[in-house]
Amino acid sequence: MKAPVRELLDLFDLEQLEDNLFRGQTQANGQRSVFGGLVAGQALLAASKTVSEERPVHSLHAYFLRPGDFNVPIVYDVERIRDGKSFTTRRVKAIQHGRPIFSLAASYQVVEEGASHQATMPEVPDPETLDTDRAIRMKLVERLPEQYRKDFLTERPVEFRPVTPLDPISPEPKAPVREVWFKVIDRVDASPVLHRALLAYCSDFGLMGTAMLPHGMNFWQANTQCASIDHAMWFHNDFRIDEWLLYRSDSPFAGGSRGMNFGSIYRQDGTLVASVAQEGLIRQHRSDSPA
């Protein structure tokens, strides 16, 4: 197994401290705090460990409360809200330094048959025809300050192939729509429970940036402050995180220093596997004022 994938799976190897208590390790990612997708994925996995695999998760709703400290682990306290005939509900509180940094509610359901329809996947080029993530980075690396170049080219556990590559260094205003193929770069032999937790992890990559596209903003700008506020997901169909998935996102609104984003995730055969919604803080400071 490739080292970046092994490291990612190690982060999802939660330590069980008690019946409803779990501990997850953190990882520095070049940002000021723990990546929100990691906290969401670990919290979902902690909740799922208290539910029978016969009841897969169908939705989660979460709030980011405080920045996570990547110097210490995160403790996940799972509350068993309800175990009904068809549905199970769990609430999770992620704790660092004695304070909650994240809260999540997740709902699980026994598998049932019912009426079915779905949105049609957008017509986009197959991922195999697009530039690799590394090829795109190689085109940009010379424009970065030298101290950032090594981390920028480091192999990552998830590969992203944008349908329309953007210039993250000198962005120009564009329509708030983003289409990206992604997958974990090595095979993940694990239960669907872990695949869903890893999808929650991946779903936070780039989503908030969709609302920034019309304004020529990005996360690297010194006068821009960004943070996820909440995150919701609905799981519709089975998938594998190590096979290509298309993430199509759009932003219908930005205002009040917040941006709203919606996403749809499809298998390569066109099956809709998940829907995502997130609101994020997008605060732009004056260049002559402190961040």
mmCIF file of C-alpha atoms in Angstrom:
data_model
loop_
_atom_site.group_PDB
_atom_site.id
_atom_site.type_symbol
_atom_site.label_atom_id
_atom_site.label_comp_id
_atom_site.label_asym_id
_atom_site.label_seq_id
_atom_site.Cartn_x
_atom_site.Cartn_y
_atom_site.Cartn_z
ATOM 1 C CA MET A 1 0.000 0.000 0.000
ATOM 2 C CA LYS A 2 1.239 3.471 -0.855
ATOM 3 C CA ALA A 3 2.538 5.373 2.164
ATOM 4 C CA PRO A 4 0.113 8.339 1.947
ATOM 5 C CA VAL A 5 -2.868 5.958 1.917
ATOM 6 C CA ARG A 6 -1.446 3.964 4.833
ATOM 7 C CA GLU A 7 -1.062 7.198 6.791
ATOM 8 C CA LEU A 8 -4.637 8.196 5.954
ATOM 9 C CA LEU A 9 -6.034 4.851 7.089
ATOM 10 C CA ASP A 10 -4.005 5.089 10.294
ATOM 11 C CA LEU A 11 -5.858 8.337 11.039
ATOM 12 C CA PHE A 12 -9.129 6.406 10.743
ATOM 13 C CA ASP A 13 -7.955 3.615 13.057
ATOM 14 C CA LEU A 14 -9.797 5.019 16.075
ATOM 15 C CA GLU A 15 -8.826 3.878 19.557
ATOM 16 C CA GLN A 16 -11.803 2.796 21.668
ATOM 17 C CA LEU A 17 -11.451 4.155 25.209
ATOM 18 C CA GLU A 18 -14.872 3.117 26.533
ATOM 19 C CA ASP A 19 -18.197 1.882 25.134
ATOM 20 C CA ASN A 20 -19.024 5.311 23.710
ATOM 21 C CA LEU A 21 -15.619 7.037 23.774
ATOM 22 C CA PHE A 22 -13.083 6.985 20.943
ATOM 23 C CA ARG A 23 -9.803 8.771 20.264
ATOM 24 C CA GLY A 24 -8.489 9.796 16.873
ATOM 25 C CA GLN A 25 -5.069 11.104 15.901
ATOM 26 C CA THR A 26 -4.613 14.382 14.054
ATOM 27 C CA GLN A 27 -2.279 15.553 11.317
ATOM 28 C CA ALA A 28 -0.719 18.871 10.345
ATOM 29 C CA ASN A 29 -1.741 19.807 6.810
ATOM 30 C CA GLY A 30 -0.127 23.199 6.263
ATOM 31 C CA GLN A 31 -3.166 25.012 7.653
ATOM 32 C CA ARG A 32 -3.602 26.683 11.013
ATOM 33 C CA SER A 33 -5.936 24.004 12.341
ATOM 34 C CA VAL A 34 -7.040 20.410 11.763
ATOM 35 C CA PHE A 35 -8.697 19.810 8.395
ATOM 36 C CA GLY A 36 -12.456 19.846 8.944
ATOM 37 C CA GLY A 37 -13.034 16.818 6.731
ATOM 38 C CA LEU A 38 -10.819 14.722 8.999
ATOM 39 C CA VAL A 39 -12.874 15.647 12.075
ATOM 40 C CA ALA A 40 -16.142 14.967 10.227
ATOM 41 C CA GLY A 41 -14.920 11.605 8.930
ATOM 42 C CA GLN A 42 -13.578 10.475 12.294
ATOM 43 C CA ALA A 43 -16.751 11.600 14.100
ATOM 44 C CA LEU A 44 -18.929 9.698 11.635
ATOM 45 C CA LEU A 45 -16.771 6.605 12.059
ATOM 46 C CA ALA A 46 -17.006 6.872 15.857
ATOM 47 C CA ALA A 47 -20.795 7.056 15.660
ATOM 48 C CA SER A 48 -20.922 4.161 13.202
ATOM 49 C CA LYS A 49 -18.931 1.940 15.563
ATOM 50 C CA THR A 50 -21.933 1.970 17.908
ATOM 51 C CA VAL A 51 -24.403 0.920 15.163
ATOM 52 C CA SER A 52 -24.882 -2.428 13.431
ATOM 53 C CA GLU A 53 -23.489 -2.506 9.891
ATOM 54 C CA GLU A 54 -26.940 -3.720 8.823
ATOM 55 C CA ARG A 55 -28.032 -0.098 9.315
ATOM 56 C CA PRO A 56 -25.871 2.103 7.063
ATOM 57 C CA VAL A 57 -25.711 5.836 7.658
ATOM 58 C CA HIS A 58 -28.033 7.834 5.418
ATOM 59 C CA SER A 59 -27.399 11.369 6.687
ATOM 60 C CA LEU A 60 -25.245 13.536 8.904
ATOM 61 C CA HIS A 61 -25.539 17.128 10.075
ATOM 62 C CA ALA A 62 -22.595 18.819 11.745
ATOM 63 C CA TYR A 63 -21.262 22.125 13.078
ATOM 64 C CA PHE A 64 -17.646 23.241 13.338
ATOM 65 C CA LEU A 65 -17.395 24.997 16.711
ATOM 66 C CA ARG A 66 -13.702 25.742 17.257
ATOM 67 C CA PRO A 67 -10.459 25.273 15.299
ATOM 68 C CA GLY A 68 -8.902 21.865 15.915
ATOM 69 C CA ASP A 69 -5.392 21.607 17.367
ATOM 70 C CA PHE A 70 -3.276 19.166 15.330
ATOM 71 C CA ASN A 71 -0.784 18.840 18.213
ATOM 72 C CA VAL A 72 -3.132 16.654 20.281
ATOM 73 C CA PRO A 73 -5.614 13.823 19.572
ATOM 74 C CA ILE A 74 -9.381 14.323 19.428
ATOM 75 C CA VAL A 75 -11.752 12.497 21.776
ATOM 76 C CA TYR A 76 -15.147 11.544 20.322
ATOM 77 C CA ASP A 77 -17.991 11.158 22.813
ATOM 78 C CA VAL A 78 -20.904 9.256 21.209
ATOM 79 C CA GLU A 79 -24.417 9.607 22.619
ATOM 80 C CA ARG A 80 -26.870 6.845 21.724
ATOM 81 C CA ILE A 81 -29.969 8.969 21.130
ATOM 82 C CA ARG A 82 -32.334 6.330 19.748
ATOM 83 C CA ASP A 83 -32.443 2.757 18.494
ATOM 84 C CA GLY A 84 -35.791 2.283 16.740
ATOM 85 C CA LYS A 85 -37.246 -0.467 14.576
ATOM 86 C CA SER A 86 -36.019 1.158 11.343
ATOM 87 C CA PHE A 87 -33.855 4.136 12.314
ATOM 88 C CA THR A 88 -30.944 4.699 14.675
ATOM 89 C CA THR A 89 -29.737 8.137 15.770
ATOM 90 C CA ARG A 90 -26.360 9.091 17.222
ATOM 91 C CA ARG A 91 -24.898 12.371 18.417
ATOM 92 C CA VAL A 92 -21.147 12.928 18.630
ATOM 93 C CA LYS A 93 -19.150 15.595 20.428
ATOM 94 C CA ALA A 94 -15.495 16.028 19.396
ATOM 95 C CA ILE A 95 -13.384 17.295 22.294
ATOM 96 C CA GLN A 96 -9.928 18.844 22.648
ATOM 97 C CA HIS A 97 -8.503 20.574 25.707
ATOM 98 C CA GLY A 98 -11.752 19.874 27.548
ATOM 99 C CA ARG A 99 -13.914 21.803 25.089
ATOM 100 C CA PRO A 100 -16.075 20.725 22.135
ATOM 101 C CA ILE A 101 -14.629 21.657 18.742
ATOM 102 C CA PHE A 102 -17.237 19.899 16.590
ATOM 103 C CA SER A 103 -20.676 18.334 16.928
ATOM 104 C CA LEU A 104 -22.370 15.818 14.660
ATOM 105 C CA ALA A 105 -25.724 14.073 14.465
ATOM 106 C CA ALA A 106 -26.052 11.017 12.244
ATOM 107 C CA SER A 107 -29.020 8.872 11.261
ATOM 108 C CA TYR A 108 -28.928 5.229 10.205
ATOM 109 C CA GLN A 109 -31.626 3.104 8.562
ATOM 110 C CA VAL A 110 -32.235 -0.545 7.807
ATOM 111 C CA VAL A 111 -31.997 -1.214 4.061
ATOM 112 C CA GLU A 112 -35.426 -0.911 2.430
ATOM 113 C CA GLU A 113 -36.866 -0.880 -1.090
ATOM 114 C CA GLY A 114 -38.884 2.108 -2.318
ATOM 115 C CA ALA A 115 -39.591 4.604 -5.081
ATOM 116 C CA SER A 116 -36.394 5.722 -6.779
ATOM 117 C CA HIS A 117 -35.155 8.543 -9.014
ATOM 118 C CA GLN A 118 -32.026 10.669 -9.244
ATOM 119 C CA ALA A 119 -30.527 13.694 -10.948
ATOM 120 C CA THR A 120 -28.543 13.017 -14.125
ATOM 121 C CA MET A 121 -24.775 13.224 -13.860
ATOM 122 C CA PRO A 122 -23.296 16.123 -15.855
ATOM 123 C CA GLU A 123 -21.614 15.237 -19.123
ATOM 124 C CA VAL A 124 -17.893 15.630 -18.451
ATOM 125 C CA PRO A 125 -14.698 14.053 -19.795
ATOM 126 C CA ASP A 126 -13.635 10.758 -18.221
ATOM 127 C CA PRO A 127 -10.965 11.163 -15.529
ATOM 128 C CA GLU A 128 -8.462 9.091 -17.519
ATOM 129 C CA THR A 129 -8.443 11.800 -20.220
ATOM 130 C CA LEU A 130 -7.641 14.653 -17.816
ATOM 131 C CA ASP A 131 -4.320 15.891 -16.477
ATOM 132 C CA THR A 132 -3.196 14.188 -13.290
ATOM 133 C CA ASP A 133 -3.089 16.119 -10.066
ATOM 134 C CA ARG A 134 0.711 16.036 -10.068
ATOM 135 C CA ALA A 135 0.946 17.271 -13.663
ATOM 136 C CA ILE A 136 -1.205 20.279 -12.774
ATOM 137 C CA ARG A 137 0.921 21.000 -9.696
ATOM 138 C CA MET A 138 4.133 20.781 -11.702
ATOM 139 C CA LYS A 139 2.853 23.537 -13.989
ATOM 140 C CA LEU A 140 2.244 25.794 -10.971
ATOM 141 C CA VAL A 141 5.135 25.013 -8.643
ATOM 142 C CA GLU A 142 7.630 27.473 -10.160
ATOM 143 C CA ARG A 143 5.264 30.343 -9.352
ATOM 144 C CA LEU A 144 5.212 29.473 -5.648
ATOM 145 C CA PRO A 145 7.639 30.789 -3.015
ATOM 146 C CA GLU A 146 10.402 28.216 -2.649
ATOM 147 C CA GLN A 147 9.493 27.347 0.971
ATOM 148 C CA TYR A 148 6.099 25.997 -0.173
ATOM 149 C CA ARG A 149 7.245 23.931 -3.132
ATOM 150 C CA LYS A 150 8.194 20.693 -1.352
ATOM 151 C CA ASP A 151 4.837 20.362 0.444
ATOM 152 C CA PHE A 152 2.996 21.367 -2.726
ATOM 153 C CA LEU A 153 4.488 18.405 -4.627
ATOM 154 C CA THR A 154 4.216 15.834 -1.829
ATOM 155 C CA GLU A 155 2.188 12.787 -2.888
ATOM 156 C CA ARG A 156 -1.263 12.825 -1.306
ATOM 157 C CA PRO A 157 -3.663 9.987 -0.466
ATOM 158 C CA VAL A 158 -6.474 11.440 -2.584
ATOM 159 C CA GLU A 159 -6.019 12.431 -6.223
ATOM 160 C CA PHE A 160 -8.149 15.186 -7.727
ATOM 161 C CA ARG A 161 -8.556 15.733 -11.470
ATOM 162 C CA PRO A 162 -10.514 18.918 -12.159
ATOM 163 C CA VAL A 163 -12.575 19.005 -15.341
ATOM 164 C CA THR A 164 -11.610 22.671 -15.735
ATOM 165 C CA PRO A 165 -8.346 23.412 -13.884
ATOM 166 C CA LEU A 166 -8.234 26.714 -12.027
ATOM 167 C CA ASP A 167 -5.266 28.924 -11.272
ATOM 168 C CA PRO A 168 -5.049 28.904 -7.458
ATOM 169 C CA ILE A 169 -2.225 31.439 -7.417
ATOM 170 C CA SER A 170 -3.811 34.199 -9.531
ATOM 171 C CA PRO A 171 -7.517 33.336 -9.659
ATOM 172 C CA GLU A 172 -9.877 35.150 -11.998
ATOM 173 C CA PRO A 173 -13.615 35.482 -11.289
ATOM 174 C CA LYS A 174 -15.564 32.506 -12.656
ATOM 175 C CA ALA A 175 -19.054 31.062 -12.387
ATOM 176 C CA PRO A 176 -19.592 29.309 -9.013
ATOM 177 C CA VAL A 177 -19.529 25.785 -10.430
ATOM 178 C CA ARG A 178 -16.846 23.157 -9.870
ATOM 179 C CA GLU A 179 -16.495 19.635 -11.296
ATOM 180 C CA VAL A 180 -13.693 17.380 -10.065
ATOM 181 C CA TRP A 181 -12.996 13.666 -10.291
ATOM 182 C CA PHE A 182 -11.373 12.168 -7.196
ATOM 183 C CA LYS A 183 -10.404 8.875 -5.575
ATOM 184 C CA VAL A 184 -8.017 7.438 -3.000
ATOM 185 C CA ILE A 185 -4.867 6.475 -4.890
ATOM 186 C CA ASP A 186 -4.598 2.871 -3.640
ATOM 187 C CA ARG A 187 -7.070 0.084 -2.945
ATOM 188 C CA VAL A 188 -8.936 0.332 0.361
ATOM 189 C CA ASP A 189 -9.943 -3.139 1.528
ATOM 190 C CA ALA A 190 -12.393 -2.148 4.240
ATOM 191 C CA SER A 191 -16.079 -2.228 5.127
ATOM 192 C CA PRO A 192 -18.604 0.199 3.594
ATOM 193 C CA VAL A 193 -18.607 1.933 6.996
ATOM 194 C CA LEU A 194 -15.032 3.119 6.486
ATOM 195 C CA HIS A 195 -15.664 4.017 2.841
ATOM 196 C CA ARG A 196 -18.507 6.322 3.961
ATOM 197 C CA ALA A 197 -16.300 7.915 6.630
ATOM 198 C CA LEU A 198 -13.611 8.506 4.007
ATOM 199 C CA LEU A 199 -16.191 10.058 1.680
ATOM 200 C CA ALA A 200 -17.137 12.476 4.471
ATOM 201 C CA TYR A 201 -13.422 13.304 4.725
ATOM 202 C CA CYS A 202 -13.102 13.898 0.968
ATOM 203 C CA SER A 203 -16.338 15.889 0.725
ATOM 204 C CA ASP A 204 -14.775 18.857 2.541
ATOM 205 C CA PHE A 205 -11.978 19.313 -0.014
ATOM 206 C CA GLY A 206 -12.596 22.410 -2.118
ATOM 207 C CA LEU A 207 -16.332 22.665 -1.430
ATOM 208 C CA MET A 208 -16.200 26.050 0.291
ATOM 209 C CA GLY A 209 -13.992 27.373 -2.485
ATOM 210 C CA THR A 210 -16.943 27.103 -4.887
ATOM 211 C CA ALA A 211 -18.536 30.198 -3.327
ATOM 212 C CA MET A 212 -15.245 32.061 -3.735
ATOM 213 C CA LEU A 213 -14.989 31.519 -7.501
ATOM 214 C CA PRO A 214 -17.089 34.534 -8.627
ATOM 215 C CA HIS A 215 -14.933 36.838 -6.497
ATOM 216 C CA GLY A 216 -11.464 35.730 -7.576
ATOM 217 C CA MET A 217 -10.693 34.681 -4.004
ATOM 218 C CA ASN A 218 -8.788 31.700 -2.661
ATOM 219 C CA PHE A 219 -7.505 30.274 0.619
ATOM 220 C CA TRP A 220 -3.940 31.471 0.081
ATOM 221 C CA GLN A 221 -4.711 35.183 0.044
ATOM 222 C CA ALA A 222 -3.313 36.818 3.158
ATOM 223 C CA ASN A 223 -6.348 39.077 3.624
ATOM 224 C CA THR A 224 -8.893 36.241 3.314
ATOM 225 C CA GLN A 225 -10.224 34.361 6.353
ATOM 226 C CA CYS A 226 -12.102 31.128 5.630
ATOM 227 C CA ALA A 227 -13.613 28.455 7.833
ATOM 228 C CA SER A 228 -16.327 25.833 7.510
ATOM 229 C CA ILE A 229 -19.390 26.626 9.630
ATOM 230 C CA ASP A 230 -21.521 23.541 9.084
ATOM 231 C CA HIS A 231 -21.588 20.428 6.925
ATOM 232 C CA ALA A 232 -24.377 18.054 5.912
ATOM 233 C CA MET A 233 -24.346 14.863 3.843
ATOM 234 C CA TRP A 234 -26.905 12.402 2.569
ATOM 235 C CA PHE A 235 -25.740 8.965 1.416
ATOM 236 C CA HIS A 236 -27.815 7.484 -1.412
ATOM 237 C CA ASN A 237 -26.029 4.499 -3.000
ATOM 238 C CA ASP A 238 -23.020 2.233 -2.529
ATOM 239 C CA PHE A 239 -19.587 3.235 -3.845
ATOM 240 C CA ARG A 240 -15.888 2.642 -3.370
ATOM 241 C CA ILE A 241 -13.631 5.495 -2.313
ATOM 242 C CA ASP A 242 -10.767 3.972 -4.370
ATOM 243 C CA GLU A 243 -12.753 4.226 -7.631
ATOM 244 C CA TRP A 244 -13.327 7.460 -9.533
ATOM 245 C CA LEU A 245 -16.101 9.703 -8.204
ATOM 246 C CA LEU A 246 -17.288 12.978 -9.738
ATOM 247 C CA TYR A 247 -17.848 15.863 -7.319
ATOM 248 C CA ARG A 248 -20.027 18.558 -8.851
ATOM 249 C CA SER A 249 -20.603 21.624 -6.656
ATOM 250 C CA ASP A 250 -22.307 24.976 -7.075
ATOM 251 C CA SER A 251 -22.907 28.029 -4.926
ATOM 252 C CA PRO A 252 -26.297 29.778 -5.145
ATOM 253 C CA PHE A 253 -25.456 32.530 -2.651
ATOM 254 C CA ALA A 254 -22.731 34.438 -0.848
ATOM 255 C CA GLY A 255 -23.306 37.351 1.496
ATOM 256 C CA GLY A 256 -22.827 38.481 5.076
ATOM 257 C CA SER A 257 -19.287 37.040 5.016
ATOM 258 C CA ARG A 258 -20.756 33.578 4.359
ATOM 259 C CA GLY A 259 -20.925 31.379 1.278
ATOM 260 C CA MET A 260 -23.439 28.598 0.604
ATOM 261 C CA ASN A 261 -22.381 25.506 -1.328
ATOM 262 C CA PHE A 262 -24.148 22.378 -2.560
ATOM 263 C CA GLY A 263 -22.511 19.257 -3.968
ATOM 264 C CA SER A 264 -23.449 16.024 -5.719
ATOM 265 C CA ILE A 265 -21.143 13.007 -5.878
ATOM 266 C CA TYR A 266 -21.518 10.419 -8.666
ATOM 267 C CA ARG A 267 -19.936 7.104 -9.517
ATOM 268 C CA GLN A 268 -18.340 6.885 -12.949
ATOM 269 C CA ASP A 269 -21.376 4.941 -14.196
ATOM 270 C CA GLY A 270 -23.599 7.957 -13.418
ATOM 271 C CA THR A 271 -25.083 6.698 -10.127
ATOM 272 C CA LEU A 272 -25.639 9.443 -7.555
ATOM 273 C CA VAL A 273 -24.008 8.282 -4.318
ATOM 274 C CA ALA A 274 -24.214 11.347 -2.053
ATOM 275 C CA SER A 275 -25.420 14.928 -1.712
ATOM 276 C CA VAL A 276 -23.589 17.581 0.308
ATOM 277 C CA ALA A 277 -24.366 21.039 1.693
ATOM 278 C CA GLN A 278 -22.046 23.413 3.498
ATOM 279 C CA GLU A 279 -21.992 27.039 4.600
ATOM 280 C CA GLY A 280 -18.628 28.630 5.215
ATOM 281 C CA LEU A 281 -17.164 31.838 6.559
ATOM 282 C CA ILE A 282 -15.587 33.955 3.813
ATOM 283 C CA ARG A 283 -14.267 37.111 5.410
ATOM 284 C CA GLN A 284 -12.027 39.492 3.481
ATOM 285 C CA HIS A 285 -9.971 41.931 5.545
ATOM 286 C CA ARG A 286 -8.674 45.229 4.269
ATOM 287 C CA SER A 287 -5.054 44.882 3.226
ATOM 288 C CA ASP A 288 -4.032 47.512 5.774
ATOM 289 C CA SER A 289 -5.870 45.881 8.715
ATOM 290 C CA PRO A 290 -4.678 42.943 10.850
ATOM 291 C CA ALA A 291 -6.113 39.477 10.035
#
